[in-house]
PDB file of C-alpha atoms in Angstrom:
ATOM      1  CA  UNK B 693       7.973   9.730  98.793  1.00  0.00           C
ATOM      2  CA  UNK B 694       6.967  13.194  98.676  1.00  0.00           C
ATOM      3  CA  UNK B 695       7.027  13.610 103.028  1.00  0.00           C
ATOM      4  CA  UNK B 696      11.231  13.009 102.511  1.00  0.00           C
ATOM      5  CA  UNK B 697      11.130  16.041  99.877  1.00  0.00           C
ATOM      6  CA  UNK B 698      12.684  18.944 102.179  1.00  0.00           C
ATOM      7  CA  UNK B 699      11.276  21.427  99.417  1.00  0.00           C
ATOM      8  CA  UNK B 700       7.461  20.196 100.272  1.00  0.00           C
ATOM      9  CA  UNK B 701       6.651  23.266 102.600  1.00  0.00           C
ATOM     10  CA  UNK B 702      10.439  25.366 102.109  1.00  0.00           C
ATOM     11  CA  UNK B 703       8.672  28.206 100.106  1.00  0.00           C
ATOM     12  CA  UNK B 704      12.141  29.516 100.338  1.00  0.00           C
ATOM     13  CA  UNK B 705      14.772  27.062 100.130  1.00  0.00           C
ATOM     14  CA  UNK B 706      18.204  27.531 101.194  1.00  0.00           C
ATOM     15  CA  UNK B 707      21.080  26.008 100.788  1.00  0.00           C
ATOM     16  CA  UNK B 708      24.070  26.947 103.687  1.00  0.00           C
ATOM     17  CA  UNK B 709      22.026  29.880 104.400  1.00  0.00           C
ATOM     18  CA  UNK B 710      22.476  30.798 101.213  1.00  0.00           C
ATOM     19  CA  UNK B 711      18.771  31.636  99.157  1.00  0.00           C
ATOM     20  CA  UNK B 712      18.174  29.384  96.343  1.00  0.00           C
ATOM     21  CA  UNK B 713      17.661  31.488  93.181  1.00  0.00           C
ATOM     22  CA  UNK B 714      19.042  29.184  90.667  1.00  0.00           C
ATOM     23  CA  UNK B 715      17.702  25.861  90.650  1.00  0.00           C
ATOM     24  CA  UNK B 716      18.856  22.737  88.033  1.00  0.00           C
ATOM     25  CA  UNK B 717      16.892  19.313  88.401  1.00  0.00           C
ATOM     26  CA  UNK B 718      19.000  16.311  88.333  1.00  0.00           C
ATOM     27  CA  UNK B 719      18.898  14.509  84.762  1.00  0.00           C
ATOM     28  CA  UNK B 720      17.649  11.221  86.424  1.00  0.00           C
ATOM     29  CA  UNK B 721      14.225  12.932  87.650  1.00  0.00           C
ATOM     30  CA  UNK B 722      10.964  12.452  84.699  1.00  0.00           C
ATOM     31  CA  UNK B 723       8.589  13.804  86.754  1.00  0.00           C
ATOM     32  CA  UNK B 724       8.154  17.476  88.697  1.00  0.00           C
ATOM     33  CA  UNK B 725       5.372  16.392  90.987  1.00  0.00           C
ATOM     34  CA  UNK B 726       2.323  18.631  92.039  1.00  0.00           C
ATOM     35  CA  UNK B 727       3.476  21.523  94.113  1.00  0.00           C
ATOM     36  CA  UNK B 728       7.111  20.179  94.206  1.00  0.00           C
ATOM     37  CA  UNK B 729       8.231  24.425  93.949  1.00  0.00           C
ATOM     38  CA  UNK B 730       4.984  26.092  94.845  1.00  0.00           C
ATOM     39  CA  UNK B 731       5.769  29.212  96.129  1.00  0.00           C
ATOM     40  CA  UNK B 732       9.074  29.447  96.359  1.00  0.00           C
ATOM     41  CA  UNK B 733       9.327  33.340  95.519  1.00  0.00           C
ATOM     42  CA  UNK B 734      12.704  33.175  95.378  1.00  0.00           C
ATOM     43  CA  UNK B 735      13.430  30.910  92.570  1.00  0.00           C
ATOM     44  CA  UNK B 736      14.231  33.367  89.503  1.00  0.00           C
ATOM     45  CA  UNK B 737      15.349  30.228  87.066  1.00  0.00           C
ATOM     46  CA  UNK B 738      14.873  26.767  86.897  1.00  0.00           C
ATOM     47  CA  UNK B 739      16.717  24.127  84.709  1.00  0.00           C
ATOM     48  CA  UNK B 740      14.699  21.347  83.614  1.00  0.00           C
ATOM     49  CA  UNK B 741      16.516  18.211  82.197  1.00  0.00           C
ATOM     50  CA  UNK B 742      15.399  16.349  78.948  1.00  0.00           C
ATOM     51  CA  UNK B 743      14.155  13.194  81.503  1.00  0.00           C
ATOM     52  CA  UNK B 744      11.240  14.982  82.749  1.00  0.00           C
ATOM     53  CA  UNK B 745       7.865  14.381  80.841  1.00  0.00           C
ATOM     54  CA  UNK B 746       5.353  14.978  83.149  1.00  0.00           C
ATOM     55  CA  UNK B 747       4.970  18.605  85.199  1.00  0.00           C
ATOM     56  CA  UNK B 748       2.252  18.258  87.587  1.00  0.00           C
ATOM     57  CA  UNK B 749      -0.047  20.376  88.744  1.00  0.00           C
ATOM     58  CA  UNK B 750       0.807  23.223  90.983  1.00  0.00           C
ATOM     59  CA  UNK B 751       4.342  22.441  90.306  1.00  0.00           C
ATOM     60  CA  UNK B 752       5.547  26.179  90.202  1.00  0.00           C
ATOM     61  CA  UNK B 753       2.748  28.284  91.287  1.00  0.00           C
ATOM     62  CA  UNK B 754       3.399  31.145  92.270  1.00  0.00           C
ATOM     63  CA  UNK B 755       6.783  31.415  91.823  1.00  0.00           C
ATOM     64  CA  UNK B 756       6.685  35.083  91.600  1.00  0.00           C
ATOM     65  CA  UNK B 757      10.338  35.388  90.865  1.00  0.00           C
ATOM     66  CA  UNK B 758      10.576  33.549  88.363  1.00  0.00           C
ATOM     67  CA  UNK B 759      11.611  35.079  84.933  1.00  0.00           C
ATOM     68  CA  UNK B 760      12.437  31.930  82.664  1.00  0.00           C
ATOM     69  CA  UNK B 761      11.872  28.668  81.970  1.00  0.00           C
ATOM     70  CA  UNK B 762      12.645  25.991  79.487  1.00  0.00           C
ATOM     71  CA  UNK B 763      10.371  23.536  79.155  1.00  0.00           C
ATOM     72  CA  UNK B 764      12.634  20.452  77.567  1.00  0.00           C
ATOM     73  CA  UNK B 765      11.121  18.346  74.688  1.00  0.00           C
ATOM     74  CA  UNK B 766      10.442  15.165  76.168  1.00  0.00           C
ATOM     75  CA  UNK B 767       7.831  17.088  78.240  1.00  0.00           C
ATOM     76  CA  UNK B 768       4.011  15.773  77.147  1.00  0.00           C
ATOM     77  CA  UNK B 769       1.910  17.144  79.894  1.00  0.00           C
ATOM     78  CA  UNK B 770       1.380  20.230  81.786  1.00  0.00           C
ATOM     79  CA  UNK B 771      -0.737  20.148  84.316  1.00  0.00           C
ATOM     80  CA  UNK B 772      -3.326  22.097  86.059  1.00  0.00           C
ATOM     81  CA  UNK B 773      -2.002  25.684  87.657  1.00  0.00           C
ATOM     82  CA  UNK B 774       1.679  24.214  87.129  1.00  0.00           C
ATOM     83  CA  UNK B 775       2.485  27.927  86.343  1.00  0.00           C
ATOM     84  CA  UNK B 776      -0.390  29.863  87.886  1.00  0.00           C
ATOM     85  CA  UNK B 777       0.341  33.155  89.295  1.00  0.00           C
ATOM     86  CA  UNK B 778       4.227  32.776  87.877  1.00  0.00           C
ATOM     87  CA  UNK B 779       3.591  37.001  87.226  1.00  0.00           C
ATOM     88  CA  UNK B 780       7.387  37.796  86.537  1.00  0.00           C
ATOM     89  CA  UNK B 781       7.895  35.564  83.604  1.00  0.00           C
ATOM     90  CA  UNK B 782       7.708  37.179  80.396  1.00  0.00           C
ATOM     91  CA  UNK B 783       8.173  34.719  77.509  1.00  0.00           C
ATOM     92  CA  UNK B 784       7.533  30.756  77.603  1.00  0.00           C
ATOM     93  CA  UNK B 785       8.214  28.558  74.536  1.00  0.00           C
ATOM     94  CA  UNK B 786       6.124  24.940  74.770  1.00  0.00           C
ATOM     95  CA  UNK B 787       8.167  22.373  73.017  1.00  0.00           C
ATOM     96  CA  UNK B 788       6.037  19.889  69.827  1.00  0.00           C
ATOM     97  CA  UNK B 789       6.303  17.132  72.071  1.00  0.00           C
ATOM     98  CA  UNK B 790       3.549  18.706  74.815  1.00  0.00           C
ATOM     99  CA  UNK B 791      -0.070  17.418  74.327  1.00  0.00           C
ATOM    100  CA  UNK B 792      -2.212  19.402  76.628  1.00  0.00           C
ATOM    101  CA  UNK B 793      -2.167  22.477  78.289  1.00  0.00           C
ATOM    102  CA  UNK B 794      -4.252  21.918  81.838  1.00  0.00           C
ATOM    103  CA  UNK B 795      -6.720  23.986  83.138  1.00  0.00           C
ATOM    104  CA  UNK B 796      -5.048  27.446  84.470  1.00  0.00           C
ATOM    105  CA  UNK B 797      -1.988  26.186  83.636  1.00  0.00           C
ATOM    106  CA  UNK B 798      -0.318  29.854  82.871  1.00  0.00           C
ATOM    107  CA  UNK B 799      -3.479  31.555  84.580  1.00  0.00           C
ATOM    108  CA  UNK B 800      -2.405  35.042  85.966  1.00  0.00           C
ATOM    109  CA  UNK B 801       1.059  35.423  84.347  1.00  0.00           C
ATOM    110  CA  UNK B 802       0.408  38.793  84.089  1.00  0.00           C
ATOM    111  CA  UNK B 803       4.076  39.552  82.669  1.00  0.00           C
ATOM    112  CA  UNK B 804       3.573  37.345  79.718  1.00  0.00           C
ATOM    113  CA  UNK B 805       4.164  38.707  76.553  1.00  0.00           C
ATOM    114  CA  UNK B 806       5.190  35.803  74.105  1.00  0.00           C
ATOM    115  CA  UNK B 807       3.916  32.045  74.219  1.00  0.00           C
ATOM    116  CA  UNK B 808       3.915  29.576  71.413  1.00  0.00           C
ATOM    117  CA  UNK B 809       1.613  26.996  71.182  1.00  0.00           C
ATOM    118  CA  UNK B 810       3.271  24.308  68.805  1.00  0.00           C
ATOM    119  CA  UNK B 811       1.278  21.334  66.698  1.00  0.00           C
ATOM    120  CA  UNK B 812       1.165  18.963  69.036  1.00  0.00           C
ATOM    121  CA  UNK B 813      -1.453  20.331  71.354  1.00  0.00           C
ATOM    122  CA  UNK B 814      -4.592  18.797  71.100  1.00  0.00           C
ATOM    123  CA  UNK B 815      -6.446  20.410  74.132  1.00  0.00           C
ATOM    124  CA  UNK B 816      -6.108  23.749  76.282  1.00  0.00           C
ATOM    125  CA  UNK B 817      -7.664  24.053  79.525  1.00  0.00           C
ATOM    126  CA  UNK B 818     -10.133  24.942  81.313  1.00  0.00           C
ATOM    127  CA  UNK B 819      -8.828  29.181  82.436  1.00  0.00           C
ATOM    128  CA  UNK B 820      -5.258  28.266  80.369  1.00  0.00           C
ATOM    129  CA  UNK B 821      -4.052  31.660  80.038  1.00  0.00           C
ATOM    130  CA  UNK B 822      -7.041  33.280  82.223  1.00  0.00           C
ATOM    131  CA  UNK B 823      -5.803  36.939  83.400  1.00  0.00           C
ATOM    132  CA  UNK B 824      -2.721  36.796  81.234  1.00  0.00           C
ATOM    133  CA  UNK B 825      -3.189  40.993  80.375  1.00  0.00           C
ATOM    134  CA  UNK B 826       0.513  40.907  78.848  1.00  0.00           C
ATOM    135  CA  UNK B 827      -0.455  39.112  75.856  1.00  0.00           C
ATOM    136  CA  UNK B 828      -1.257  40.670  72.542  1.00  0.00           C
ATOM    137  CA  UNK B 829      -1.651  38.459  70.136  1.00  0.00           C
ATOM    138  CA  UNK B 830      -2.123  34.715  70.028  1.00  0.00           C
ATOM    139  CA  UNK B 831      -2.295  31.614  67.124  1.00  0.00           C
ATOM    140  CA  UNK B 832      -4.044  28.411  68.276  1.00  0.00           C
ATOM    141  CA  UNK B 833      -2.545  25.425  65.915  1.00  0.00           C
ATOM    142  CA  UNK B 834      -4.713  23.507  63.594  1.00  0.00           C
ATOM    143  CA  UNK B 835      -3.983  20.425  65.872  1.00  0.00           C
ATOM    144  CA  UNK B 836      -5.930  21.713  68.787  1.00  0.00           C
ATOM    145  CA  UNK B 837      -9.661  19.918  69.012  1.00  0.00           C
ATOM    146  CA  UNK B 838     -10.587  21.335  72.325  1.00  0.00           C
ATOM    147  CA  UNK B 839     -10.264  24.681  74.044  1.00  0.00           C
ATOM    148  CA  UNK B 840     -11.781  25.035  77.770  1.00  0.00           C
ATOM    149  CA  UNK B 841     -14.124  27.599  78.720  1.00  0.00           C
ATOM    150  CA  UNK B 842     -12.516  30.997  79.564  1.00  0.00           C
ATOM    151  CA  UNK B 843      -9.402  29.644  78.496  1.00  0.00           C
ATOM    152  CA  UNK B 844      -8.246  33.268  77.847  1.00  0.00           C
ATOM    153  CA  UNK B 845     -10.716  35.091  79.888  1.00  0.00           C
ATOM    154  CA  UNK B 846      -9.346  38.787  80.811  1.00  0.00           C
ATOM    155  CA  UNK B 847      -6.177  38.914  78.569  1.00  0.00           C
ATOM    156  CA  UNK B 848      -7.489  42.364  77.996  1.00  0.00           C
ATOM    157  CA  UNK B 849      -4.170  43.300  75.735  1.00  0.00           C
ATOM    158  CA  UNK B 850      -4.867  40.889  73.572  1.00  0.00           C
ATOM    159  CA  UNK B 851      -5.639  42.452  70.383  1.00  0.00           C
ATOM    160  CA  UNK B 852      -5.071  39.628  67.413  1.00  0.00           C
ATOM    161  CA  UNK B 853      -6.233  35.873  67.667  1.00  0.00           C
ATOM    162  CA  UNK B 854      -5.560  32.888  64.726  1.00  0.00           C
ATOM    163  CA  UNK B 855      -7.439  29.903  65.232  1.00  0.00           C
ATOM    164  CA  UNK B 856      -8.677  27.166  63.520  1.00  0.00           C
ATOM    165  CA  UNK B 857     -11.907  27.560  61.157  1.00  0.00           C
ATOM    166  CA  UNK B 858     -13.139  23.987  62.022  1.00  0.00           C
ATOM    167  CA  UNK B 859     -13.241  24.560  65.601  1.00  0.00           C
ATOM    168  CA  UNK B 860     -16.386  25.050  67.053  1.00  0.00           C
ATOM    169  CA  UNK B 861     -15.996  27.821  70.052  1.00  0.00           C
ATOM    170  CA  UNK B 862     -18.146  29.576  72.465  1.00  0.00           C
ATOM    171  CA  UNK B 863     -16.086  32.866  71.620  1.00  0.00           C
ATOM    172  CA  UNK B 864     -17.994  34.569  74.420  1.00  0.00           C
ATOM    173  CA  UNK B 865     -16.872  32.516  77.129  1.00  0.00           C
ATOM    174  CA  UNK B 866     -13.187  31.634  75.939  1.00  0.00           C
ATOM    175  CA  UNK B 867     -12.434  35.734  75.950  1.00  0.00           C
ATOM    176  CA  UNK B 868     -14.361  36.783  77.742  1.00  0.00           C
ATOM    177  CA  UNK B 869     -12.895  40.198  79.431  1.00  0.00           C
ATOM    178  CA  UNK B 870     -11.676  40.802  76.094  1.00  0.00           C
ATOM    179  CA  UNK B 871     -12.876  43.349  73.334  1.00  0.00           C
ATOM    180  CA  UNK B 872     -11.974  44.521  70.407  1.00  0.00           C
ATOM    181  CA  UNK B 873     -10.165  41.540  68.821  1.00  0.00           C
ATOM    182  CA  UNK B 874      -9.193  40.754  65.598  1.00  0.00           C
ATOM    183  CA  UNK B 875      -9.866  37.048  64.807  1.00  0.00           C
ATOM    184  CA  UNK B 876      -8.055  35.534  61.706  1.00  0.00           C
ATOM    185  CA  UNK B 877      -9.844  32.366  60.806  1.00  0.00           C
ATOM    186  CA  UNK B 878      -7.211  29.236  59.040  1.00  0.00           C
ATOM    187  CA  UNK B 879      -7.736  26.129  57.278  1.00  0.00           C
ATOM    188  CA  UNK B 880      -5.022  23.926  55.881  1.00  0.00           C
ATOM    189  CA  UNK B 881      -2.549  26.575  57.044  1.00  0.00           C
ATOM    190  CA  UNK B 882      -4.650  28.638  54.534  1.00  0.00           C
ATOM    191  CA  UNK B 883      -6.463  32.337  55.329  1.00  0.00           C
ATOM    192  CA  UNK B 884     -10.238  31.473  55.430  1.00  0.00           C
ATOM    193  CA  UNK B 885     -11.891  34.717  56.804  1.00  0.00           C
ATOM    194  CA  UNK B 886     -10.912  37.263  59.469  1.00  0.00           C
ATOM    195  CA  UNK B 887     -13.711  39.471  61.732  1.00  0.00           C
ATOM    196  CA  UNK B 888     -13.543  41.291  65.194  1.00  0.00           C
ATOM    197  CA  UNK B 889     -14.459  40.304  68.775  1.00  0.00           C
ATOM    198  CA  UNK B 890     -16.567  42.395  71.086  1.00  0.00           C
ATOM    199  CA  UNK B 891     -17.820  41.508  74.610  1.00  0.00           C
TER     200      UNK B 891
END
């Protein structure tokens, strides 16, 4: 019932008039519902248990605060802007068990430096990593069949992409805002061919 969830409109929660900074989600709980910590700028680290397999959308945008999270393995889904705006984390590791990557799902974490995308994703969404200027270099796995249109649109530090040879891209629209990088083509985990990117 989200209208008896206190945290609904508390963009900062507190807890005996203490700020909540620290947050751990009971181990009983499989699903962070859509907007369930939206902007709660306080919130600098949130545990989430090995129960949870679903993070819906919204779920953390704009938690400006925030510096790390641990998404646990039995997570499958991310959904759309779950960590939009999130500009103070740095590094994010998505576990093999996550699927899909909705659309602007990590848009605007400008602070992001690191992010592995493991084997199990098949699809990346629709302005995924849109505005993420932070990143450098990226590797899209072999499992991944679709990638959403500007998907990693102004990630203007990015200077080094691998990605599948079989895949079939608009290149112009997935970076666009981005020049300048160098595009290693794989097949079969093997080196294919390599070439540069310019707007």
């Amino acid at each position: 019932n989200d209208s008896a969830n206190p945290l609904n409109d508390a963009h900062n929660p507190y807890i005996n008039n203490e700020l909540v900074t620290c947050l751990v989600i009971p181990d009983d709980i499989t699903s962070v519902g859509d907007y369930a910590f939206a902007y709660c700028r306080g919130l600098t680290e949130i545990i989430i248990p090995n129960s949870v397999t679903e993070i819906g959308d919204y779920a953390f945008a704009y938690c400006r605060g925030l510096t790390e999270i641990i998404i646990p393995n039995s997570v499958t889904e991310i959904g759309d802007y779950a960590f939009d705006g999130c500009r103070g984390l740095t590094e994010i590791t998505i576990p093999n068990s996550v699927t899909s990557i909705g659309e602007w799902a990590f848009s605007c974490c400008s602070g992001l430096t690191s992010v592995n995308i493991p084997n199990s994703v098949t699809s990346i969404g629709r302005n995924a990593f849109d505005g993420c200027s932070g990143l450098t270099e990226i590797t899209i796995p072999e499992s991944v069949t679709s990638i959403g249109d500007y998907a990693f649109s102004d990630c203007t530090g990015l200077k080094e992409v691998t990605i599948p040879n079989r895949l079939d891209i608009d290149f112009s629209k997935i970076f666009l805002g981005c020049s300048g990088i160098y595009i290693k083509f794989v097949e079969d985990n093997e080196f294919v061919e390599s070439g540069v990117f310019y707007e």
